[in-house]
Amino acid sequence: TPMEGSFAALVDLRACLQSEFAAALGKLGEAAAAAEQQAGGAGGAVDDAKAKAQREREERMKAEDEAKLAAMTPAQREKTLEKRRKKAEKAAAKAAKKGGKGGAGGKGGLGIGSGNAQVLQTMAGADKVNAAVLAGLPGALDVFSAAQGGSALERCLQMLETIDSGSTRRVPKIAKGTRDFHPTQMQVREEAFNIIRRVFKLHGAVEIDTPVFELKDTLTGKYGEDSKLIYDLADQGGEILALRYDLTVPFARYLAMHAPGNIKRFHMAKVYRRDNPQLARGRYREFYQCDFDVAGTYHPMVADAEVLCVAVNILSDLPIGGVKVKLNDRRILDTIFEICGCPPEKFRTICSAVDKLDKAPWEEVKVEMLQKGLDEAAADRIGEFVNLTAPSGEPYALLDTLEQRLGDHPKGGPAIAELRILFGYLASMGVLPQISLDMSLARGLDYYTGLIYECVLLDNSLGVGSIAAGGRYDNLVGMFSGQTTPCVGVSIGVERVFAIMERLMADGAASLDATGSKMQVLVASVGTGMLEERMRIAKELWAGGISAEFGMTDSKKLVKQLQDALERQIPYMVIIGAQEIATGVIKVKNMATKEEATVPRSELVEKLLAEGARPVGANAAPPGAAGGNGPSRASLEQFPDEAPVLISATKKFSSINLR
């Protein structure tokens, strides 16, 4: 029959292919044997020389490693060996995992790929005809028999087309060091951004933005040892680019290009660092920074004091707990390095080592200094200084000590005098109690020229490290323009703030809508045919600045609408029916007190605001506001001196400042 003839042809074809393949393998084996025989003794001598050089190299590396271990303290040696042991275990587990994938489908042998496996699986689903002919293949593959949905051949061709198009289903995965934000997390982020932006604007700052990528030459040479963390972009035949590492260097480039004069600016945007991510501590490769900088010529230390005041105010307003600002001056550090015998060319590398004192004990930092070529006596003298710290709010005793030992130095003396002026300004602004003069603070970035600071939590049980940092960088703009422009700023690490807020607010997360929205009103109806009327009412509420939903089905029963509002904790419901439409009134239900009121439709927005509905963009209500959700008229009458500033002069409360 035609079917038997087809199978006979397939059998002949398979036999022919197997014969050709066997012949090719035989020729390949003969050629390999001849090449090996020809290499002979010369190849063996080369191999012996290579093996000897390898053994000598391994012995030399082993001796160097033993010398390093011998120079360490017992605690350091134990810690290093423990790290190596864990690394070896991890490598062994990884190798075992790879070995398990060997054989038919892995690197250990020949096999079929995932695409071919899908084809074979599809073909094997057809009726098994003449399985004996196809013995030895992965399943009985009948490419001619009919099956549901077309022949197996047609299904295989469709599968091949899908594989070729790259649209096969794969397990979704996010890039390392990044994350998605869920609706409730976005609400936390929005609240943090609103607090930060509000403080920036209270201090008269203007907002700018810059490209997410810069010319690579713009970024390189500004970050010291951290320059290796810059993300390079693949060359597309044009300019050599890189993703921005921070917002400070792009701001310096902006100043050099546009010369805006004295400017107080803020910038809230994402930056990128090819760092080792630690998600639990809020350390990512893509993250937001919120920068506040003052550029231009001002009275000494005035701009520095205001920047520190901004940082303290923001971190005090954010619900993250108490904070402390560690403060130092690069000029004082350089003076310490100089008088202790550190060569000037090693200032920045030793500064980078000192900057690790908040994460490692002095003994480990000292070992790193010695490995970087610093004399041990010089390292010990530096240790006497960098371990000095003043209590928060009490910097003057340490300042006096520094003045006695460094006051005559041409660089250290003026820096100490300026710190004394700064502490007076900070006391006048009421933020000195949060300031701690700390000689261990170094800040590893190369562009800092004077004052440096870092903000940390008083209770750092979450282990997030610093949550804000900054300093003075008077020479950075001159790298682009050739003219010195004094600059000082601070950067808020909001990803770490988010991590803290998410943990500290976890107990209160139940008060948020499961979708993360701040919905104030659910527009409900009794009866059918009310969908368009609910839409019109929702539009009136939106025009009044009140968030509302009208429901997207027409026949939902009122009891289900009530249940929806309760589950999502929407504080108010607006209910209409045929009678309310006919008389021009609307029912307003307070879901917390269970009270209902019937009001004219023209007074709906005013009634909801009086009840305490919070307009979109409003801050928390003052004490006495109904339910704490927004300002009631009664509460505003009780606080005439703290009445809100209406950003809009109409009844459309686009934003309210209640602080």
XYZ file of C-alpha atoms in Angstrom, residues 49-377:
329
model
C 57.096 21.920 30.251
C 53.598 23.332 30.619
C 52.814 21.011 33.510
C 56.044 21.990 35.277
C 55.328 25.726 34.836
C 51.805 25.173 36.151
C 53.106 23.352 39.242
C 55.628 26.113 39.942
C 52.926 28.764 39.578
C 50.609 26.911 41.953
C 53.389 26.463 44.524
C 54.248 30.182 44.338
C 50.606 31.221 44.781
C 50.255 28.825 47.701
C 53.329 30.311 49.414
C 52.024 33.858 48.933
C 48.650 32.869 50.327
C 50.237 31.263 53.396
C 52.246 34.453 53.977
C 49.082 36.577 53.864
C 47.321 34.262 56.307
C 50.304 34.357 58.659
C 50.200 38.184 58.720
C 46.566 38.180 59.856
C 45.238 38.038 63.384
C 43.679 34.707 64.461
C 40.171 36.182 64.133
C 40.875 37.507 60.644
C 42.465 34.213 59.595
C 39.451 32.243 60.818
C 37.065 34.598 59.033
C 39.024 34.351 55.756
C 39.177 30.542 55.901
C 35.456 30.378 56.636
C 34.719 32.508 53.569
C 36.901 30.250 51.424
C 35.185 27.143 52.765
C 31.734 28.519 51.926
C 32.933 29.529 48.473
C 34.299 26.033 47.845
C 31.041 24.442 48.998
C 29.080 26.726 46.699
C 31.341 25.845 43.741
C 31.023 22.132 44.488
C 27.223 22.390 44.633
C 27.191 24.255 41.354
C 29.424 21.636 39.721
C 27.227 18.840 41.025
C 24.168 20.584 39.641
C 25.829 20.871 36.240
C 26.868 17.242 36.396
C 23.272 16.231 37.012
C 22.349 17.863 33.740
C 24.901 15.820 31.804
C 24.206 12.738 29.704
C 21.557 12.789 27.056
C 20.500 16.366 27.499
C 23.435 18.144 29.120
C 27.085 18.930 28.497
C 28.052 15.396 29.504
C 26.816 13.895 26.240
C 24.898 14.355 23.037
C 21.146 14.772 23.193
C 18.216 16.758 21.978
C 17.565 20.398 22.842
C 14.423 21.815 24.394
C 13.002 22.816 21.019
C 13.462 19.370 19.497
C 12.052 17.848 22.675
C 8.821 19.819 22.148
C 8.588 18.572 18.551
C 9.194 14.951 19.538
C 6.649 15.207 22.331
C 4.053 16.560 19.909
C 4.770 13.889 17.333
C 4.670 11.135 19.947
C 1.115 12.154 20.764
C -0.134 10.824 17.443
C -1.316 7.274 16.861
C 1.598 4.822 17.046
C 1.768 3.111 13.645
C 4.448 0.585 12.772
C 6.417 1.278 15.972
C 8.838 -1.515 15.122
C 10.071 0.428 12.096
C 10.837 3.441 14.274
C 12.417 1.501 17.156
C 15.360 3.241 18.783
C 13.957 6.762 18.299
C 12.548 8.765 21.273
C 8.973 7.495 20.942
C 6.963 6.149 18.044
C 6.765 9.090 15.658
C 4.019 8.804 13.057
C 4.266 11.854 10.831
C 1.554 10.777 8.420
C -1.427 9.562 10.460
C -4.357 11.872 11.020
C -5.150 13.100 14.547
C -7.413 15.619 16.171
C -6.509 19.158 15.113
C -4.709 18.074 11.956
C -1.903 15.632 11.248
C 1.065 15.298 13.565
C 3.235 16.682 10.757
C 1.185 19.879 10.628
C 1.374 20.251 14.393
C 5.157 19.748 14.295
C 5.552 22.385 11.591
C 3.515 24.812 13.704
C 5.678 23.996 16.723
C 8.860 24.603 14.719
C 7.513 27.947 13.527
C 6.733 28.947 17.126
C 10.210 27.955 18.289
C 11.825 29.828 15.402
C 9.893 33.002 16.265
C 11.245 32.957 19.836
C 7.768 32.977 21.346
C 7.995 29.733 23.292
C 6.939 29.976 26.907
C 9.807 30.665 29.277
C 9.912 31.217 33.009
C 9.771 35.035 33.500
C 12.744 36.449 35.341
C 13.776 39.941 36.421
C 17.297 41.273 35.976
C 19.650 40.866 38.940
C 19.593 43.815 41.325
C 16.223 45.176 40.157
C 12.657 44.735 41.330
C 9.024 45.314 40.446
C 6.893 47.586 42.619
C 3.440 46.319 43.587
C 0.551 48.802 44.050
C 0.944 48.947 47.837
C 4.695 49.452 47.457
C 4.055 52.237 44.979
C 1.851 53.899 47.576
C 4.719 53.777 50.090
C 7.034 55.235 47.452
C 4.565 57.980 46.573
C 4.246 59.006 50.224
C 8.030 59.082 50.631
C 8.463 61.137 47.445
C 5.769 63.598 48.541
C 7.508 64.171 51.875
C 10.905 64.607 50.227
C 9.639 66.874 47.451
C 7.735 69.009 49.952
C 10.872 69.695 52.047
C 12.869 70.500 48.907
C 10.286 73.060 47.853
C 10.012 74.527 51.355
C 13.669 75.510 50.966
C 13.069 77.158 47.600
C 14.707 74.532 45.389
C 13.860 74.189 41.694
C 13.691 70.835 39.903
C 15.784 69.764 36.907
C 16.259 66.525 34.961
C 19.139 65.090 32.920
C 19.481 62.100 30.536
C 19.666 58.647 32.072
C 22.871 58.024 30.103
C 25.892 60.270 29.642
C 29.044 60.258 27.566
C 31.362 57.807 29.279
C 34.098 60.449 29.466
C 31.714 62.557 31.566
C 31.518 59.878 34.263
C 34.962 58.272 34.329
C 37.618 59.558 36.702
C 35.113 60.959 39.216
C 34.375 58.026 41.510
C 37.765 56.607 42.506
C 37.713 52.843 43.067
C 33.944 52.792 42.448
C 34.451 53.670 38.758
C 34.415 49.930 38.036
C 30.721 49.929 38.979
C 29.692 52.136 36.042
C 27.401 50.435 33.522
C 28.842 50.749 30.013
C 26.445 50.760 27.080
C 27.268 48.690 23.987
C 28.737 50.750 21.166
C 26.077 51.153 18.475
C 28.411 52.846 16.033
C 28.069 56.275 17.609
C 29.094 57.886 20.894
C 30.560 55.825 23.750
C 27.952 56.051 26.512
C 27.344 54.831 30.059
C 24.394 54.830 32.451
C 24.644 57.533 35.101
C 26.200 56.376 38.371
C 24.736 59.202 40.455
C 23.010 62.572 39.972
C 25.920 64.749 41.142
C 28.259 64.425 38.165
C 25.408 65.011 35.643
C 24.500 68.128 37.669
C 28.081 69.374 37.436
C 27.993 68.813 33.678
C 24.654 70.684 33.583
C 26.175 73.653 35.440
C 29.171 73.753 33.095
C 26.936 73.736 30.005
C 24.164 76.130 31.084
C 25.870 78.390 33.677
C 22.668 79.181 35.631
C 24.547 81.157 38.306
C 23.553 80.628 41.927
C 21.022 77.802 41.985
C 19.339 75.654 44.605
C 18.171 72.538 42.762
C 16.682 69.119 43.444
C 16.611 66.055 41.230
C 14.695 62.789 41.826
C 15.587 60.045 39.348
C 17.027 56.549 38.878
C 20.745 55.754 38.809
C 22.581 52.530 37.971
C 25.527 50.750 39.589
C 27.040 47.365 38.688
C 27.273 46.578 42.387
C 26.699 43.361 44.313
C 22.990 43.651 45.192
C 21.738 43.023 48.730
C 17.970 43.276 48.398
C 17.154 42.865 52.098
C 19.328 45.914 52.878
C 17.867 48.027 50.074
C 20.995 47.765 47.869
C 20.042 47.458 44.185
C 21.659 47.955 40.795
C 18.826 50.233 39.686
C 17.562 52.637 42.325
C 16.241 56.135 42.949
C 18.233 59.000 44.373
C 16.758 62.282 45.572
C 19.411 65.020 45.465
C 19.405 68.539 46.876
C 22.343 70.779 45.900
C 23.289 74.424 46.274
C 25.689 75.817 43.653
C 27.215 79.276 43.576
C 28.978 81.744 45.848
C 27.473 82.325 49.310
C 28.646 83.320 52.794
C 30.959 80.604 54.199
C 29.166 77.478 55.501
C 25.646 78.918 55.025
C 24.823 76.653 52.086
C 26.382 73.682 53.897
C 24.197 74.331 56.944
C 21.004 74.531 54.869
C 21.797 71.294 53.019
C 22.303 69.502 56.330
C 19.078 71.029 57.640
C 17.217 69.706 54.572
C 18.613 66.208 55.134
C 17.663 66.149 58.822
C 14.165 67.541 58.133
C 13.450 64.940 55.445
C 14.659 61.999 57.504
C 12.765 63.276 60.549
C 9.524 63.562 58.537
C 9.859 60.077 57.021
C 8.450 57.280 59.236
C 11.773 55.457 59.623
C 12.824 56.208 63.215
C 15.584 58.371 64.645
C 18.630 59.329 62.597
C 22.165 60.570 63.213
C 24.357 62.552 60.816
C 28.056 61.643 60.899
C 30.165 64.603 59.747
C 33.802 65.175 58.827
C 35.941 67.256 56.454
C 38.181 65.912 53.701
C 40.759 68.629 54.398
C 41.071 67.447 58.000
C 41.518 63.864 56.789
C 44.200 64.930 54.321
C 45.960 66.818 57.109
C 45.855 63.711 59.311
C 47.266 61.550 56.514
C 50.048 64.059 55.856
C 51.249 64.483 59.434
C 51.038 60.718 60.014
C 53.405 59.987 57.121
C 51.073 58.844 54.357
C 52.436 59.735 50.879
C 50.171 62.210 49.003
C 49.690 59.800 46.092
C 48.086 57.319 48.517
C 45.646 59.777 50.133
C 42.612 58.627 48.110
C 43.301 54.896 48.376
C 43.881 55.135 52.140
C 40.775 57.327 52.400
C 38.807 54.529 50.725
C 40.105 52.075 53.331
C 39.181 54.392 56.237
C 35.676 54.689 54.797
C 35.109 51.003 55.653
C 35.411 51.555 59.407
C 31.614 51.575 59.761
C 31.513 48.015 58.380
C 34.769 46.467 59.603
C 36.943 46.709 62.750
C 40.116 48.775 62.767
C 42.312 45.654 62.557
C 40.873 44.701 59.155
C 41.093 48.274 57.880
C 44.719 48.421 58.985
C 45.507 45.204 57.066
C 44.006 46.761 53.932
C 46.160 49.865 54.420
C 49.275 47.703 54.675
C 48.267 45.783 51.558
C 47.978 49.123 49.746
C 51.601 49.887 50.616
C 51.260 52.106 53.706
C 53.932 51.897 56.401
C 52.674 50.183 59.586
C 53.807 53.034 61.824
